[in-house]
Amino acid sequence: MTPIPRGGKKMQPRFLSLTIMFCLSLVFLSHETFSQELKVDAKLDQRVKSFLDGRATTWRDANVPYADGRLLYDIIIKNKYTRALEIGTSTGHSATWIAWALSKTGGKLITIEIEESKYRQALANFKEAGLSEYIDARLANAHDLVEELKGPFDFIFSDADKDWYTNYFKALAPKLTVGGCYVTHNVSAGGGFGMGRFGGRGGMGGASGDYYSYVTSLTNFESTVNNNGAGILISYKRSDK
């Protein structure tokens, strides 16, 4: 007879096997759940990567630098955002990064551009990158359209006329979900604007400090600046008020 160890009954072989199988199944299911959180499309990834890498140093028309595009992608992937809005498409560099991330989270981007020539070029770029189905590109004046959009959004990227930054933020912050992220381009920690999207156009003076001071003073937003590229203010919404 097999002795029973002190401290309790001996675990039966069948029960022990079932216990091990149950534990392994939990590990397997956890791995599967994690894997399914982001969609994997190797063919699309290669197509987008080739598109972006081939143009890494050739984007003009006040598009974001490569480092800033990558940062937008990383923020969306990290937080698994799915409902994105961009103010200021230009010819589509930042939108390509955003839409690429959304292709993995199962989301979609609304992007707004006022200049028709840039809008048309952006559409061609989205098609070449293979991301058209993830982008709802609008040719419109963002001053009007942001008021009409219902949302909600969990990711917003603002890269349009700098003197309207505060107005955009005030109109869209209520439509941003708690936990969502509002990203503003060309903002430095001192409150100034770097290389602006519109170059010499207005909004580069006192409006810069006013916008930075306004956003960073909000108690329901947590804001930091990333200066690896052209300067990005990253603001996470922590509560409605």
PDB file of N, CA and C in Angstrom, residues 159-227:
ATOM      1  N   ASP A 159      -3.396  68.880 -36.365  1.00  0.00           N
ATOM      2  CA  ASP A 159      -2.211  69.388 -37.070  1.00  0.00           C
ATOM      3  C   ASP A 159      -2.658  70.334 -38.173  1.00  0.00           C
ATOM      4  N   ALA A 160      -3.494  71.292 -37.810  1.00  0.00           N
ATOM      5  CA  ALA A 160      -4.015  72.236 -38.794  1.00  0.00           C
ATOM      6  C   ALA A 160      -3.588  73.653 -38.409  1.00  0.00           C
ATOM      7  N   ASP A 161      -4.450  74.643 -38.629  1.00  0.00           N
ATOM      8  CA  ASP A 161      -4.098  76.029 -38.363  1.00  0.00           C
ATOM      9  C   ASP A 161      -3.892  76.265 -36.867  1.00  0.00           C
ATOM     10  N   LYS A 162      -2.704  76.737 -36.526  1.00  0.00           N
ATOM     11  CA  LYS A 162      -2.283  76.813 -35.128  1.00  0.00           C
ATOM     12  C   LYS A 162      -3.111  77.807 -34.319  1.00  0.00           C
ATOM     13  N   ASP A 163      -3.551  78.887 -34.959  1.00  0.00           N
ATOM     14  CA  ASP A 163      -4.328  79.882 -34.221  1.00  0.00           C
ATOM     15  C   ASP A 163      -5.732  79.380 -33.885  1.00  0.00           C
ATOM     16  N   TRP A 164      -6.095  78.204 -34.389  1.00  0.00           N
ATOM     17  CA  TRP A 164      -7.406  77.619 -34.091  1.00  0.00           C
ATOM     18  C   TRP A 164      -7.285  76.406 -33.173  1.00  0.00           C
ATOM     19  N   TYR A 165      -6.085  76.107 -32.710  1.00  0.00           N
ATOM     20  CA  TYR A 165      -5.866  74.921 -31.887  1.00  0.00           C
ATOM     21  C   TYR A 165      -6.777  74.878 -30.656  1.00  0.00           C
ATOM     22  N   THR A 166      -6.873  75.981 -29.951  1.00  0.00           N
ATOM     23  CA  THR A 166      -7.695  75.996 -28.735  1.00  0.00           C
ATOM     24  C   THR A 166      -9.163  75.777 -29.073  1.00  0.00           C
ATOM     25  N   ASN A 167      -9.618  76.367 -30.164  1.00  0.00           N
ATOM     26  CA  ASN A 167     -11.016  76.180 -30.583  1.00  0.00           C
ATOM     27  C   ASN A 167     -11.302  74.725 -30.935  1.00  0.00           C
ATOM     28  N   TYR A 168     -10.357  74.087 -31.648  1.00  0.00           N
ATOM     29  CA  TYR A 168     -10.526  72.676 -31.975  1.00  0.00           C
ATOM     30  C   TYR A 168     -10.616  71.847 -30.688  1.00  0.00           C
ATOM     31  N   PHE A 169      -9.714  72.133 -29.769  1.00  0.00           N
ATOM     32  CA  PHE A 169      -9.673  71.349 -28.533  1.00  0.00           C
ATOM     33  C   PHE A 169     -10.970  71.498 -27.748  1.00  0.00           C
ATOM     34  N   LYS A 170     -11.452  72.717 -27.608  1.00  0.00           N
ATOM     35  CA  LYS A 170     -12.681  72.955 -26.836  1.00  0.00           C
ATOM     36  C   LYS A 170     -13.884  72.273 -27.481  1.00  0.00           C
ATOM     37  N   ALA A 171     -13.900  72.219 -28.807  1.00  0.00           N
ATOM     38  CA  ALA A 171     -15.015  71.581 -29.511  1.00  0.00           C
ATOM     39  C   ALA A 171     -14.959  70.061 -29.410  1.00  0.00           C
ATOM     40  N   LEU A 172     -13.745  69.499 -29.359  1.00  0.00           N
ATOM     41  CA  LEU A 172     -13.594  68.047 -29.445  1.00  0.00           C
ATOM     42  C   LEU A 172     -13.350  67.346 -28.115  1.00  0.00           C
ATOM     43  N   ALA A 173     -12.843  68.043 -27.126  1.00  0.00           N
ATOM     44  CA  ALA A 173     -12.561  67.403 -25.838  1.00  0.00           C
ATOM     45  C   ALA A 173     -13.785  66.708 -25.243  1.00  0.00           C
ATOM     46  N   PRO A 174     -14.988  67.296 -25.323  1.00  0.00           N
ATOM     47  CA  PRO A 174     -16.166  66.598 -24.799  1.00  0.00           C
ATOM     48  C   PRO A 174     -16.522  65.339 -25.586  1.00  0.00           C
ATOM     49  N   LYS A 175     -16.038  65.238 -26.832  1.00  0.00           N
ATOM     50  CA  LYS A 175     -16.335  64.077 -27.674  1.00  0.00           C
ATOM     51  C   LYS A 175     -15.251  63.002 -27.568  1.00  0.00           C
ATOM     52  N   LEU A 176     -14.247  63.277 -26.750  1.00  0.00           N
ATOM     53  CA  LEU A 176     -13.162  62.317 -26.529  1.00  0.00           C
ATOM     54  C   LEU A 176     -13.515  61.449 -25.328  1.00  0.00           C
ATOM     55  N   THR A 177     -13.398  60.143 -25.482  1.00  0.00           N
ATOM     56  CA  THR A 177     -13.734  59.239 -24.385  1.00  0.00           C
ATOM     57  C   THR A 177     -12.720  59.355 -23.250  1.00  0.00           C
ATOM     58  N   VAL A 178     -13.161  59.046 -22.038  1.00  0.00           N
ATOM     59  CA  VAL A 178     -12.229  58.980 -20.911  1.00  0.00           C
ATOM     60  C   VAL A 178     -11.233  57.856 -21.195  1.00  0.00           C
ATOM     61  N   GLY A 179      -9.954  58.159 -21.048  1.00  0.00           N
ATOM     62  CA  GLY A 179      -8.908  57.217 -21.428  1.00  0.00           C
ATOM     63  C   GLY A 179      -8.384  57.482 -22.823  1.00  0.00           C
ATOM     64  N   GLY A 180      -9.084  58.346 -23.569  1.00  0.00           N
ATOM     65  CA  GLY A 180      -8.663  58.683 -24.917  1.00  0.00           C
ATOM     66  C   GLY A 180      -7.501  59.657 -24.923  1.00  0.00           C
ATOM     67  N   CYS A 181      -6.934  59.868 -26.109  1.00  0.00           N
ATOM     68  CA  CYS A 181      -5.730  60.686 -26.239  1.00  0.00           C
ATOM     69  C   CYS A 181      -5.927  61.766 -27.303  1.00  0.00           C
ATOM     70  N   TYR A 182      -5.598  63.003 -26.927  1.00  0.00           N
ATOM     71  CA  TYR A 182      -5.643  64.147 -27.840  1.00  0.00           C
ATOM     72  C   TYR A 182      -4.203  64.578 -28.091  1.00  0.00           C
ATOM     73  N   VAL A 183      -3.761  64.459 -29.340  1.00  0.00           N
ATOM     74  CA  VAL A 183      -2.372  64.751 -29.695  1.00  0.00           C
ATOM     75  C   VAL A 183      -2.327  66.004 -30.561  1.00  0.00           C
ATOM     76  N   THR A 184      -1.446  66.941 -30.197  1.00  0.00           N
ATOM     77  CA  THR A 184      -1.322  68.189 -30.943  1.00  0.00           C
ATOM     78  C   THR A 184       0.095  68.327 -31.479  1.00  0.00           C
ATOM     79  N   HIS A 185       0.205  68.629 -32.770  1.00  0.00           N
ATOM     80  CA  HIS A 185       1.519  68.693 -33.406  1.00  0.00           C
ATOM     81  C   HIS A 185       2.126  70.087 -33.326  1.00  0.00           C
ATOM     82  N   ASN A 186       3.469  70.127 -33.371  1.00  0.00           N
ATOM     83  CA  ASN A 186       4.248  71.364 -33.359  1.00  0.00           C
ATOM     84  C   ASN A 186       4.078  72.168 -32.075  1.00  0.00           C
ATOM     85  N   VAL A 187       4.140  71.490 -30.945  1.00  0.00           N
ATOM     86  CA  VAL A 187       4.056  72.166 -29.649  1.00  0.00           C
ATOM     87  C   VAL A 187       5.284  71.791 -28.827  1.00  0.00           C
ATOM     88  N   SER A 188       5.914  72.782 -28.241  1.00  0.00           N
ATOM     89  CA  SER A 188       7.084  72.530 -27.403  1.00  0.00           C
ATOM     90  C   SER A 188       6.716  72.696 -25.942  1.00  0.00           C
ATOM     91  N   ALA A 189       7.588  72.235 -25.059  1.00  0.00           N
ATOM     92  CA  ALA A 189       7.329  72.302 -23.624  1.00  0.00           C
ATOM     93  C   ALA A 189       7.215  73.732 -23.137  1.00  0.00           C
ATOM     94  N   GLY A 190       7.849  74.673 -23.839  1.00  0.00           N
ATOM     95  CA  GLY A 190       7.770  76.072 -23.445  1.00  0.00           C
ATOM     96  C   GLY A 190       6.527  76.756 -23.953  1.00  0.00           C
ATOM     97  N   GLY A 191       5.730  76.005 -24.725  1.00  0.00           N
ATOM     98  CA  GLY A 191       4.496  76.593 -25.219  1.00  0.00           C
ATOM     99  C   GLY A 191       4.594  77.147 -26.622  1.00  0.00           C
ATOM    100  N   GLY A 192       5.774  77.091 -27.233  1.00  0.00           N
ATOM    101  CA  GLY A 192       5.926  77.622 -28.579  1.00  0.00           C
ATOM    102  C   GLY A 192       5.662  76.577 -29.639  1.00  0.00           C
ATOM    103  N   PHE A 193       5.530  77.016 -30.869  1.00  0.00           N
ATOM    104  CA  PHE A 193       5.338  76.111 -31.994  1.00  0.00           C
ATOM    105  C   PHE A 193       6.647  75.940 -32.742  1.00  0.00           C
ATOM    106  N   GLY A 194       6.905  74.719 -33.176  1.00  0.00           N
ATOM    107  CA  GLY A 194       8.093  74.456 -33.967  1.00  0.00           C
ATOM    108  C   GLY A 194       7.809  74.710 -35.427  1.00  0.00           C
ATOM    109  N   MET A 195       8.277  73.807 -36.278  1.00  0.00           N
ATOM    110  CA  MET A 195       8.038  73.943 -37.706  1.00  0.00           C
ATOM    111  C   MET A 195       6.566  73.720 -37.978  1.00  0.00           C
ATOM    112  N   GLY A 196       5.862  74.785 -38.272  1.00  0.00           N
ATOM    113  CA  GLY A 196       4.417  74.704 -38.400  1.00  0.00           C
ATOM    114  C   GLY A 196       3.961  74.040 -39.678  1.00  0.00           C
ATOM    115  N   ARG A 197       2.769  73.506 -39.625  1.00  0.00           N
ATOM    116  CA  ARG A 197       2.212  72.836 -40.800  1.00  0.00           C
ATOM    117  C   ARG A 197       2.018  73.817 -41.941  1.00  0.00           C
ATOM    118  N   PHE A 198       1.714  75.068 -41.630  1.00  0.00           N
ATOM    119  CA  PHE A 198       1.459  76.043 -42.670  1.00  0.00           C
ATOM    120  C   PHE A 198       2.600  77.053 -42.820  1.00  0.00           C
ATOM    121  N   GLY A 199       3.773  76.678 -42.304  1.00  0.00           N
ATOM    122  CA  GLY A 199       4.924  77.547 -42.496  1.00  0.00           C
ATOM    123  C   GLY A 199       4.698  78.938 -41.932  1.00  0.00           C
ATOM    124  N   GLY A 200       4.631  79.918 -42.831  1.00  0.00           N
ATOM    125  CA  GLY A 200       4.530  81.297 -42.405  1.00  0.00           C
ATOM    126  C   GLY A 200       3.135  81.789 -42.102  1.00  0.00           C
ATOM    127  N   ARG A 201       2.115  80.946 -42.204  1.00  0.00           N
ATOM    128  CA  ARG A 201       0.759  81.395 -41.938  1.00  0.00           C
ATOM    129  C   ARG A 201       0.587  81.741 -40.482  1.00  0.00           C
ATOM    130  N   GLY A 202      -0.501  82.377 -40.162  1.00  0.00           N
ATOM    131  CA  GLY A 202      -0.724  82.958 -38.844  1.00  0.00           C
ATOM    132  C   GLY A 202      -0.801  81.942 -37.726  1.00  0.00           C
ATOM    133  N   GLY A 203      -0.872  82.479 -36.503  1.00  0.00           N
ATOM    134  CA  GLY A 203      -1.040  81.625 -35.339  1.00  0.00           C
ATOM    135  C   GLY A 203       0.252  81.207 -34.699  1.00  0.00           C
ATOM    136  N   MET A 204       1.361  81.849 -35.050  1.00  0.00           N
ATOM    137  CA  MET A 204       2.648  81.422 -34.523  1.00  0.00           C
ATOM    138  C   MET A 204       3.122  82.290 -33.359  1.00  0.00           C
ATOM    139  N   GLY A 205       2.340  83.283 -32.998  1.00  0.00           N
ATOM    140  CA  GLY A 205       2.761  84.196 -31.945  1.00  0.00           C
ATOM    141  C   GLY A 205       2.228  83.801 -30.592  1.00  0.00           C
ATOM    142  N   GLY A 206       1.440  84.713 -29.977  1.00  0.00           N
ATOM    143  CA  GLY A 206       0.944  84.480 -28.631  1.00  0.00           C
ATOM    144  C   GLY A 206       0.043  83.267 -28.520  1.00  0.00           C
ATOM    145  N   ALA A 207      -0.569  82.864 -29.630  1.00  0.00           N
ATOM    146  CA  ALA A 207      -1.492  81.722 -29.591  1.00  0.00           C
ATOM    147  C   ALA A 207      -0.795  80.458 -29.144  1.00  0.00           C
ATOM    148  N   SER A 208       0.501  80.348 -29.410  1.00  0.00           N
ATOM    149  CA  SER A 208       1.236  79.140 -29.053  1.00  0.00           C
ATOM    150  C   SER A 208       1.255  78.932 -27.549  1.00  0.00           C
ATOM    151  N   GLY A 209       1.693  79.945 -26.829  1.00  0.00           N
ATOM    152  CA  GLY A 209       1.737  79.850 -25.376  1.00  0.00           C
ATOM    153  C   GLY A 209       0.359  79.733 -24.770  1.00  0.00           C
ATOM    154  N   ASP A 210      -0.606  80.418 -25.370  1.00  0.00           N
ATOM    155  CA  ASP A 210      -1.976  80.358 -24.858  1.00  0.00           C
ATOM    156  C   ASP A 210      -2.521  78.936 -24.929  1.00  0.00           C
ATOM    157  N   TYR A 211      -2.280  78.257 -26.045  1.00  0.00           N
ATOM    158  CA  TYR A 211      -2.795  76.899 -26.204  1.00  0.00           C
ATOM    159  C   TYR A 211      -2.131  75.944 -25.227  1.00  0.00           C
ATOM    160  N   TYR A 212      -0.823  75.999 -25.155  1.00  0.00           N
ATOM    161  CA  TYR A 212      -0.097  75.112 -24.250  1.00  0.00           C
ATOM    162  C   TYR A 212      -0.536  75.332 -22.801  1.00  0.00           C
ATOM    163  N   SER A 213      -0.643  76.596 -22.414  1.00  0.00           N
ATOM    164  CA  SER A 213      -1.057  76.920 -21.041  1.00  0.00           C
ATOM    165  C   SER A 213      -2.472  76.429 -20.760  1.00  0.00           C
ATOM    166  N   TYR A 214      -3.340  76.582 -21.739  1.00  0.00           N
ATOM    167  CA  TYR A 214      -4.726  76.168 -21.551  1.00  0.00           C
ATOM    168  C   TYR A 214      -4.831  74.657 -21.339  1.00  0.00           C
ATOM    169  N   VAL A 215      -4.240  73.886 -22.231  1.00  0.00           N
ATOM    170  CA  VAL A 215      -4.372  72.430 -22.154  1.00  0.00           C
ATOM    171  C   VAL A 215      -3.696  71.870 -20.906  1.00  0.00           C
ATOM    172  N   THR A 216      -2.503  72.344 -20.614  1.00  0.00           N
ATOM    173  CA  THR A 216      -1.775  71.805 -19.464  1.00  0.00           C
ATOM    174  C   THR A 216      -2.374  72.249 -18.125  1.00  0.00           C
ATOM    175  N   SER A 217      -3.279  73.227 -18.151  1.00  0.00           N
ATOM    176  CA  SER A 217      -3.930  73.661 -16.910  1.00  0.00           C
ATOM    177  C   SER A 217      -5.170  72.834 -16.570  1.00  0.00           C
ATOM    178  N   LEU A 218      -5.623  72.029 -17.527  1.00  0.00           N
ATOM    179  CA  LEU A 218      -6.850  71.249 -17.317  1.00  0.00           C
ATOM    180  C   LEU A 218      -6.575  70.088 -16.356  1.00  0.00           C
ATOM    181  N   THR A 219      -7.368  70.003 -15.310  1.00  0.00           N
ATOM    182  CA  THR A 219      -7.139  68.971 -14.294  1.00  0.00           C
ATOM    183  C   THR A 219      -7.617  67.593 -14.732  1.00  0.00           C
ATOM    184  N   ASN A 220      -8.472  67.532 -15.748  1.00  0.00           N
ATOM    185  CA  ASN A 220      -8.953  66.225 -16.198  1.00  0.00           C
ATOM    186  C   ASN A 220      -8.147  65.667 -17.374  1.00  0.00           C
ATOM    187  N   PHE A 221      -7.069  66.367 -17.741  1.00  0.00           N
ATOM    188  CA  PHE A 221      -6.145  65.884 -18.774  1.00  0.00           C
ATOM    189  C   PHE A 221      -4.739  65.802 -18.191  1.00  0.00           C
ATOM    190  N   GLU A 222      -4.027  64.769 -18.597  1.00  0.00           N
ATOM    191  CA  GLU A 222      -2.632  64.601 -18.210  1.00  0.00           C
ATOM    192  C   GLU A 222      -1.781  64.773 -19.458  1.00  0.00           C
ATOM    193  N   SER A 223      -0.970  65.831 -19.499  1.00  0.00           N
ATOM    194  CA  SER A 223      -0.267  66.191 -20.725  1.00  0.00           C
ATOM    195  C   SER A 223       1.245  66.143 -20.571  1.00  0.00           C
ATOM    196  N   THR A 224       1.898  65.641 -21.618  1.00  0.00           N
ATOM    197  CA  THR A 224       3.359  65.625 -21.698  1.00  0.00           C
ATOM    198  C   THR A 224       3.765  66.008 -23.112  1.00  0.00           C
ATOM    199  N   VAL A 225       5.022  66.427 -23.266  1.00  0.00           N
ATOM    200  CA  VAL A 225       5.531  66.810 -24.585  1.00  0.00           C
ATOM    201  C   VAL A 225       6.602  65.828 -25.023  1.00  0.00           C
ATOM    202  N   ASN A 226       6.528  65.410 -26.270  1.00  0.00           N
ATOM    203  CA  ASN A 226       7.555  64.575 -26.880  1.00  0.00           C
ATOM    204  C   ASN A 226       8.287  65.420 -27.920  1.00  0.00           C
ATOM    205  N   ASN A 227       9.597  65.567 -27.754  1.00  0.00           N
ATOM    206  CA  ASN A 227      10.381  66.418 -28.647  1.00  0.00           C
ATOM    207  C   ASN A 227      11.294  65.634 -29.588  1.00  0.00           C
TER     208      ASN A 227
END
